[in-house]
Amino acid sequence: MIPRHLLIAMAVLLVAVLGLTAYAWHMRKTVTATPVASSDTRPLAPPVAGPTERVTLFVAHDDDGGLHAISAQIPLPSGRQQRAEELLRALLSLYLDKSSPHVLGSGADVRSVFLVDPGVAVIDLNAAFADTHRSGVLIEELTVTSLIHTISANTPGILRVKILVDGKERDTLAGHADLSAFYDVTAVNQLATQLSQ
């Protein structure tokens, strides 16, 4: 004969298993019926007004660890600061493409670029850019070098660049690339030349 307390315990466990099965079935139906939202929830930027111009974008390639110069025709506004922002947005649009040679996380974007005289550029990236960035010395340095080399090659007079995340200083991009100090454009351009060979 099976003790009474063991029968009660088995009955309670059986009821729990049946209840969890019914709940799992209900949740499965709910998830299947719920439409999947797009993962890219960035607001659409208004179209850029201005004539299209030929620019050079320096695109990072993870497979060979280098930067490749790509010529692109993009619309650019007349303001110097807005031109710098559009340059970097054009570069990021390449990285956000599924077939990108250097993938960035979904939602990565440039919040703004501030050009401060004499010769200082401040690139303000959104939190998604840094929070979803892959960690690794080469991966992070390729990203930083790509951003700085692209903006300095197409915007004359930039000598130093500071990178912020959501308007605040951050120690590193994703654990390796130092974002705490200003980058010297000459040194970054020399590194970019080495990475391009």
PDB file of C-alpha atoms in Angstrom:
ATOM      1  CA  MET A   1       0.000   0.000   0.000  1.00  0.00           C
ATOM      2  CA  ILE A   2       1.241   3.477  -0.944  1.00  0.00           C
ATOM      3  CA  PRO A   3       1.339   5.964   1.936  1.00  0.00           C
ATOM      4  CA  ARG A   4      -1.289   8.686   1.828  1.00  0.00           C
ATOM      5  CA  HIS A   5       1.160  11.622   1.861  1.00  0.00           C
ATOM      6  CA  LEU A   6       2.961  10.174  -1.194  1.00  0.00           C
ATOM      7  CA  LEU A   7      -0.354   9.925  -3.097  1.00  0.00           C
ATOM      8  CA  ILE A   8      -1.159  13.542  -2.238  1.00  0.00           C
ATOM      9  CA  ALA A   9       2.316  14.696  -3.370  1.00  0.00           C
ATOM     10  CA  MET A  10       1.950  12.822  -6.683  1.00  0.00           C
ATOM     11  CA  ALA A  11      -1.525  14.323  -7.240  1.00  0.00           C
ATOM     12  CA  VAL A  12      -0.203  17.846  -6.583  1.00  0.00           C
ATOM     13  CA  LEU A  13       2.716  17.280  -8.993  1.00  0.00           C
ATOM     14  CA  LEU A  14       0.350  15.918 -11.666  1.00  0.00           C
ATOM     15  CA  VAL A  15      -1.921  18.968 -11.330  1.00  0.00           C
ATOM     16  CA  ALA A  16       1.154  21.262 -11.538  1.00  0.00           C
ATOM     17  CA  VAL A  17       2.434  19.524 -14.695  1.00  0.00           C
ATOM     18  CA  LEU A  18      -0.997  19.749 -16.341  1.00  0.00           C
ATOM     19  CA  GLY A  19      -1.314  23.427 -15.368  1.00  0.00           C
ATOM     20  CA  LEU A  20       2.143  24.295 -16.744  1.00  0.00           C
ATOM     21  CA  THR A  21       1.403  22.409 -19.958  1.00  0.00           C
ATOM     22  CA  ALA A  22      -1.824  24.371 -20.454  1.00  0.00           C
ATOM     23  CA  TYR A  23      -0.013  27.655 -19.695  1.00  0.00           C
ATOM     24  CA  ALA A  24       2.826  26.832 -22.138  1.00  0.00           C
ATOM     25  CA  TRP A  25       0.265  25.977 -24.850  1.00  0.00           C
ATOM     26  CA  HIS A  26      -1.541  29.270 -24.249  1.00  0.00           C
ATOM     27  CA  MET A  27       1.738  31.271 -24.366  1.00  0.00           C
ATOM     28  CA  ARG A  28       2.779  29.529 -27.589  1.00  0.00           C
ATOM     29  CA  LYS A  29      -0.505  30.536 -29.243  1.00  0.00           C
ATOM     30  CA  THR A  30      -0.116  34.120 -27.970  1.00  0.00           C
ATOM     31  CA  VAL A  31       3.462  34.448 -29.286  1.00  0.00           C
ATOM     32  CA  THR A  32       2.517  32.975 -32.650  1.00  0.00           C
ATOM     33  CA  ALA A  33      -0.422  35.367 -33.014  1.00  0.00           C
ATOM     34  CA  THR A  34       1.586  38.472 -32.016  1.00  0.00           C
ATOM     35  CA  PRO A  35       3.103  40.277 -35.022  1.00  0.00           C
ATOM     36  CA  VAL A  36       6.878  40.615 -34.916  1.00  0.00           C
ATOM     37  CA  ALA A  37       8.027  44.227 -34.698  1.00  0.00           C
ATOM     38  CA  SER A  38      10.934  45.398 -36.770  1.00  0.00           C
ATOM     39  CA  SER A  39      14.214  45.333 -34.859  1.00  0.00           C
ATOM     40  CA  ASP A  40      15.304  48.675 -36.303  1.00  0.00           C
ATOM     41  CA  THR A  41      13.267  51.194 -34.317  1.00  0.00           C
ATOM     42  CA  ARG A  42      15.293  54.264 -35.230  1.00  0.00           C
ATOM     43  CA  PRO A  43      13.194  57.198 -36.368  1.00  0.00           C
ATOM     44  CA  LEU A  44      13.510  57.999 -40.034  1.00  0.00           C
ATOM     45  CA  ALA A  45      15.640  61.034 -40.670  1.00  0.00           C
ATOM     46  CA  PRO A  46      14.256  63.635 -43.034  1.00  0.00           C
ATOM     47  CA  PRO A  47      15.796  63.525 -46.485  1.00  0.00           C
ATOM     48  CA  VAL A  48      18.953  65.533 -46.786  1.00  0.00           C
ATOM     49  CA  ALA A  49      18.604  68.660 -48.870  1.00  0.00           C
ATOM     50  CA  GLY A  50      21.534  69.589 -50.995  1.00  0.00           C
ATOM     51  CA  PRO A  51      23.375  68.557 -54.108  1.00  0.00           C
ATOM     52  CA  THR A  52      24.979  65.143 -54.251  1.00  0.00           C
ATOM     53  CA  GLU A  53      28.731  65.107 -53.956  1.00  0.00           C
ATOM     54  CA  ARG A  54      31.392  62.469 -54.369  1.00  0.00           C
ATOM     55  CA  VAL A  55      33.002  61.570 -51.048  1.00  0.00           C
ATOM     56  CA  THR A  56      35.423  58.921 -49.842  1.00  0.00           C
ATOM     57  CA  LEU A  57      34.274  56.587 -47.084  1.00  0.00           C
ATOM     58  CA  PHE A  58      36.855  54.460 -45.305  1.00  0.00           C
ATOM     59  CA  VAL A  59      35.143  51.156 -44.628  1.00  0.00           C
ATOM     60  CA  ALA A  60      36.491  48.629 -42.122  1.00  0.00           C
ATOM     61  CA  HIS A  61      36.755  45.013 -43.262  1.00  0.00           C
ATOM     62  CA  ASP A  62      36.895  42.381 -40.534  1.00  0.00           C
ATOM     63  CA  ASP A  63      38.116  39.603 -42.835  1.00  0.00           C
ATOM     64  CA  ASP A  64      41.466  41.245 -43.621  1.00  0.00           C
ATOM     65  CA  GLY A  65      41.609  43.717 -40.714  1.00  0.00           C
ATOM     66  CA  GLY A  66      41.932  46.693 -43.028  1.00  0.00           C
ATOM     67  CA  LEU A  67      40.290  49.882 -44.203  1.00  0.00           C
ATOM     68  CA  HIS A  68      39.137  50.182 -47.798  1.00  0.00           C
ATOM     69  CA  ALA A  69      38.427  53.522 -49.457  1.00  0.00           C
ATOM     70  CA  ILE A  70      35.044  53.546 -51.182  1.00  0.00           C
ATOM     71  CA  SER A  71      33.861  56.397 -53.354  1.00  0.00           C
ATOM     72  CA  ALA A  72      30.194  57.298 -52.817  1.00  0.00           C
ATOM     73  CA  GLN A  73      27.814  59.887 -54.197  1.00  0.00           C
ATOM     74  CA  ILE A  74      25.660  61.239 -51.344  1.00  0.00           C
ATOM     75  CA  PRO A  75      23.526  64.356 -50.851  1.00  0.00           C
ATOM     76  CA  LEU A  76      25.250  66.827 -48.557  1.00  0.00           C
ATOM     77  CA  PRO A  77      23.783  69.935 -46.933  1.00  0.00           C
ATOM     78  CA  SER A  78      25.640  73.220 -47.112  1.00  0.00           C
ATOM     79  CA  GLY A  79      26.459  73.503 -43.370  1.00  0.00           C
ATOM     80  CA  ARG A  80      29.856  72.118 -42.379  1.00  0.00           C
ATOM     81  CA  GLN A  81      28.561  70.366 -39.245  1.00  0.00           C
ATOM     82  CA  GLN A  82      25.582  68.808 -41.050  1.00  0.00           C
ATOM     83  CA  ARG A  83      27.903  67.619 -43.824  1.00  0.00           C
ATOM     84  CA  ALA A  84      30.068  65.824 -41.263  1.00  0.00           C
ATOM     85  CA  GLU A  85      26.988  64.144 -39.748  1.00  0.00           C
ATOM     86  CA  GLU A  86      25.762  62.961 -43.154  1.00  0.00           C
ATOM     87  CA  LEU A  87      29.204  61.580 -44.012  1.00  0.00           C
ATOM     88  CA  LEU A  88      29.188  59.429 -40.880  1.00  0.00           C
ATOM     89  CA  ARG A  89      25.559  58.385 -41.402  1.00  0.00           C
ATOM     90  CA  ALA A  90      26.455  57.234 -44.923  1.00  0.00           C
ATOM     91  CA  LEU A  91      29.314  55.194 -43.440  1.00  0.00           C
ATOM     92  CA  LEU A  92      27.066  53.687 -40.759  1.00  0.00           C
ATOM     93  CA  SER A  93      24.428  52.763 -43.331  1.00  0.00           C
ATOM     94  CA  LEU A  94      27.065  50.526 -44.952  1.00  0.00           C
ATOM     95  CA  TYR A  95      27.820  48.917 -41.591  1.00  0.00           C
ATOM     96  CA  LEU A  96      24.143  48.325 -40.783  1.00  0.00           C
ATOM     97  CA  ASP A  97      23.574  46.445 -44.047  1.00  0.00           C
ATOM     98  CA  LYS A  98      23.249  42.663 -43.675  1.00  0.00           C
ATOM     99  CA  SER A  99      26.134  42.043 -46.083  1.00  0.00           C
ATOM    100  CA  SER A 100      28.426  44.504 -44.303  1.00  0.00           C
ATOM    101  CA  PRO A 101      32.140  43.689 -44.030  1.00  0.00           C
ATOM    102  CA  HIS A 102      32.086  45.184 -40.500  1.00  0.00           C
ATOM    103  CA  VAL A 103      28.720  44.654 -38.836  1.00  0.00           C
ATOM    104  CA  LEU A 104      27.416  47.075 -36.215  1.00  0.00           C
ATOM    105  CA  GLY A 105      24.530  46.393 -33.863  1.00  0.00           C
ATOM    106  CA  SER A 106      20.986  47.278 -34.792  1.00  0.00           C
ATOM    107  CA  GLY A 107      20.046  50.854 -33.997  1.00  0.00           C
ATOM    108  CA  ALA A 108      23.618  52.212 -34.090  1.00  0.00           C
ATOM    109  CA  ASP A 109      23.552  55.849 -35.155  1.00  0.00           C
ATOM    110  CA  VAL A 110      25.330  59.192 -34.970  1.00  0.00           C
ATOM    111  CA  ARG A 111      23.426  61.594 -32.720  1.00  0.00           C
ATOM    112  CA  SER A 112      25.398  64.603 -33.902  1.00  0.00           C
ATOM    113  CA  VAL A 113      28.800  65.956 -34.832  1.00  0.00           C
ATOM    114  CA  PHE A 114      30.086  69.198 -33.342  1.00  0.00           C
ATOM    115  CA  LEU A 115      32.855  71.064 -35.127  1.00  0.00           C
ATOM    116  CA  VAL A 116      34.615  73.302 -32.653  1.00  0.00           C
ATOM    117  CA  ASP A 117      37.286  75.713 -33.772  1.00  0.00           C
ATOM    118  CA  PRO A 118      40.199  75.430 -33.929  1.00  0.00           C
ATOM    119  CA  GLY A 119      40.213  71.986 -35.519  1.00  0.00           C
ATOM    120  CA  VAL A 120      38.249  69.887 -33.019  1.00  0.00           C
ATOM    121  CA  ALA A 121      35.430  67.525 -33.949  1.00  0.00           C
ATOM    122  CA  VAL A 122      33.209  65.847 -31.356  1.00  0.00           C
ATOM    123  CA  ILE A 123      31.326  62.773 -32.593  1.00  0.00           C
ATOM    124  CA  ASP A 124      28.329  61.931 -30.416  1.00  0.00           C
ATOM    125  CA  LEU A 125      27.154  58.341 -30.950  1.00  0.00           C
ATOM    126  CA  ASN A 126      23.971  56.848 -29.521  1.00  0.00           C
ATOM    127  CA  ALA A 127      23.971  54.232 -26.754  1.00  0.00           C
ATOM    128  CA  ALA A 128      22.964  51.460 -29.163  1.00  0.00           C
ATOM    129  CA  PHE A 129      26.192  52.055 -31.108  1.00  0.00           C
ATOM    130  CA  ALA A 130      28.384  51.306 -28.083  1.00  0.00           C
ATOM    131  CA  ASP A 131      26.137  48.885 -26.188  1.00  0.00           C
ATOM    132  CA  THR A 132      25.751  46.517 -29.153  1.00  0.00           C
ATOM    133  CA  HIS A 133      29.296  46.891 -30.498  1.00  0.00           C
ATOM    134  CA  ARG A 134      31.307  43.681 -30.646  1.00  0.00           C
ATOM    135  CA  SER A 135      34.213  43.545 -28.231  1.00  0.00           C
ATOM    136  CA  GLY A 136      37.772  43.083 -29.436  1.00  0.00           C
ATOM    137  CA  VAL A 137      40.876  45.214 -29.870  1.00  0.00           C
ATOM    138  CA  LEU A 138      41.011  45.100 -33.677  1.00  0.00           C
ATOM    139  CA  ILE A 139      37.229  45.298 -34.196  1.00  0.00           C
ATOM    140  CA  GLU A 140      36.920  48.415 -32.005  1.00  0.00           C
ATOM    141  CA  GLU A 141      40.027  50.111 -33.426  1.00  0.00           C
ATOM    142  CA  LEU A 142      38.753  49.525 -36.969  1.00  0.00           C
ATOM    143  CA  THR A 143      35.482  51.243 -36.069  1.00  0.00           C
ATOM    144  CA  VAL A 144      37.145  54.243 -34.430  1.00  0.00           C
ATOM    145  CA  THR A 145      39.735  54.611 -37.200  1.00  0.00           C
ATOM    146  CA  SER A 146      37.042  54.332 -39.863  1.00  0.00           C
ATOM    147  CA  LEU A 147      34.939  57.086 -38.275  1.00  0.00           C
ATOM    148  CA  ILE A 148      37.841  59.468 -37.704  1.00  0.00           C
ATOM    149  CA  HIS A 149      39.550  58.897 -41.064  1.00  0.00           C
ATOM    150  CA  THR A 150      36.267  59.331 -42.971  1.00  0.00           C
ATOM    151  CA  ILE A 151      35.375  62.600 -41.259  1.00  0.00           C
ATOM    152  CA  SER A 152      38.888  64.069 -41.441  1.00  0.00           C
ATOM    153  CA  ALA A 153      39.442  63.119 -45.098  1.00  0.00           C
ATOM    154  CA  ASN A 154      36.205  64.814 -46.173  1.00  0.00           C
ATOM    155  CA  THR A 155      36.132  67.751 -43.747  1.00  0.00           C
ATOM    156  CA  PRO A 156      39.296  69.892 -43.954  1.00  0.00           C
ATOM    157  CA  GLY A 157      40.847  71.430 -40.862  1.00  0.00           C
ATOM    158  CA  ILE A 158      40.063  68.713 -38.281  1.00  0.00           C
ATOM    159  CA  LEU A 159      43.098  68.080 -36.064  1.00  0.00           C
ATOM    160  CA  ARG A 160      41.610  66.278 -33.047  1.00  0.00           C
ATOM    161  CA  VAL A 161      38.496  64.144 -32.528  1.00  0.00           C
ATOM    162  CA  LYS A 162      36.608  63.254 -29.353  1.00  0.00           C
ATOM    163  CA  ILE A 163      34.011  60.471 -29.296  1.00  0.00           C
ATOM    164  CA  LEU A 164      31.067  60.629 -26.887  1.00  0.00           C
ATOM    165  CA  VAL A 165      28.228  58.179 -26.262  1.00  0.00           C
ATOM    166  CA  ASP A 166      24.820  59.755 -25.648  1.00  0.00           C
ATOM    167  CA  GLY A 167      26.519  63.084 -24.946  1.00  0.00           C
ATOM    168  CA  LYS A 168      28.725  61.638 -22.179  1.00  0.00           C
ATOM    169  CA  GLU A 169      32.315  60.551 -21.926  1.00  0.00           C
ATOM    170  CA  ARG A 170      32.904  56.821 -21.849  1.00  0.00           C
ATOM    171  CA  ASP A 171      36.102  54.958 -20.982  1.00  0.00           C
ATOM    172  CA  THR A 172      36.010  52.486 -23.882  1.00  0.00           C
ATOM    173  CA  LEU A 173      33.869  51.608 -26.861  1.00  0.00           C
ATOM    174  CA  ALA A 174      33.261  47.960 -25.924  1.00  0.00           C
ATOM    175  CA  GLY A 175      36.071  47.259 -23.496  1.00  0.00           C
ATOM    176  CA  HIS A 176      39.168  48.060 -25.569  1.00  0.00           C
ATOM    177  CA  ALA A 177      39.216  51.199 -27.761  1.00  0.00           C
ATOM    178  CA  ASP A 178      39.962  54.165 -25.496  1.00  0.00           C
ATOM    179  CA  LEU A 179      37.304  56.884 -25.724  1.00  0.00           C
ATOM    180  CA  SER A 180      38.459  58.873 -22.697  1.00  0.00           C
ATOM    181  CA  ALA A 181      40.895  61.140 -24.570  1.00  0.00           C
ATOM    182  CA  PHE A 182      41.050  63.095 -27.809  1.00  0.00           C
ATOM    183  CA  TYR A 183      42.344  61.303 -30.892  1.00  0.00           C
ATOM    184  CA  ASP A 184      45.102  63.021 -32.863  1.00  0.00           C
ATOM    185  CA  VAL A 185      43.950  62.972 -36.506  1.00  0.00           C
ATOM    186  CA  THR A 186      47.501  62.760 -37.897  1.00  0.00           C
ATOM    187  CA  ALA A 187      48.227  59.622 -35.853  1.00  0.00           C
ATOM    188  CA  VAL A 188      44.877  58.047 -36.794  1.00  0.00           C
ATOM    189  CA  ASN A 189      45.435  58.829 -40.482  1.00  0.00           C
ATOM    190  CA  GLN A 190      48.870  57.168 -40.311  1.00  0.00           C
ATOM    191  CA  LEU A 191      47.246  54.088 -38.759  1.00  0.00           C
ATOM    192  CA  ALA A 192      44.551  54.169 -41.451  1.00  0.00           C
ATOM    193  CA  THR A 193      47.255  54.245 -44.142  1.00  0.00           C
ATOM    194  CA  GLN A 194      48.885  51.173 -42.602  1.00  0.00           C
ATOM    195  CA  LEU A 195      45.523  49.389 -42.408  1.00  0.00           C
ATOM    196  CA  SER A 196      44.798  50.254 -46.052  1.00  0.00           C
ATOM    197  CA  GLN A 197      47.922  48.486 -47.369  1.00  0.00           C
TER     198      GLN A 197
END
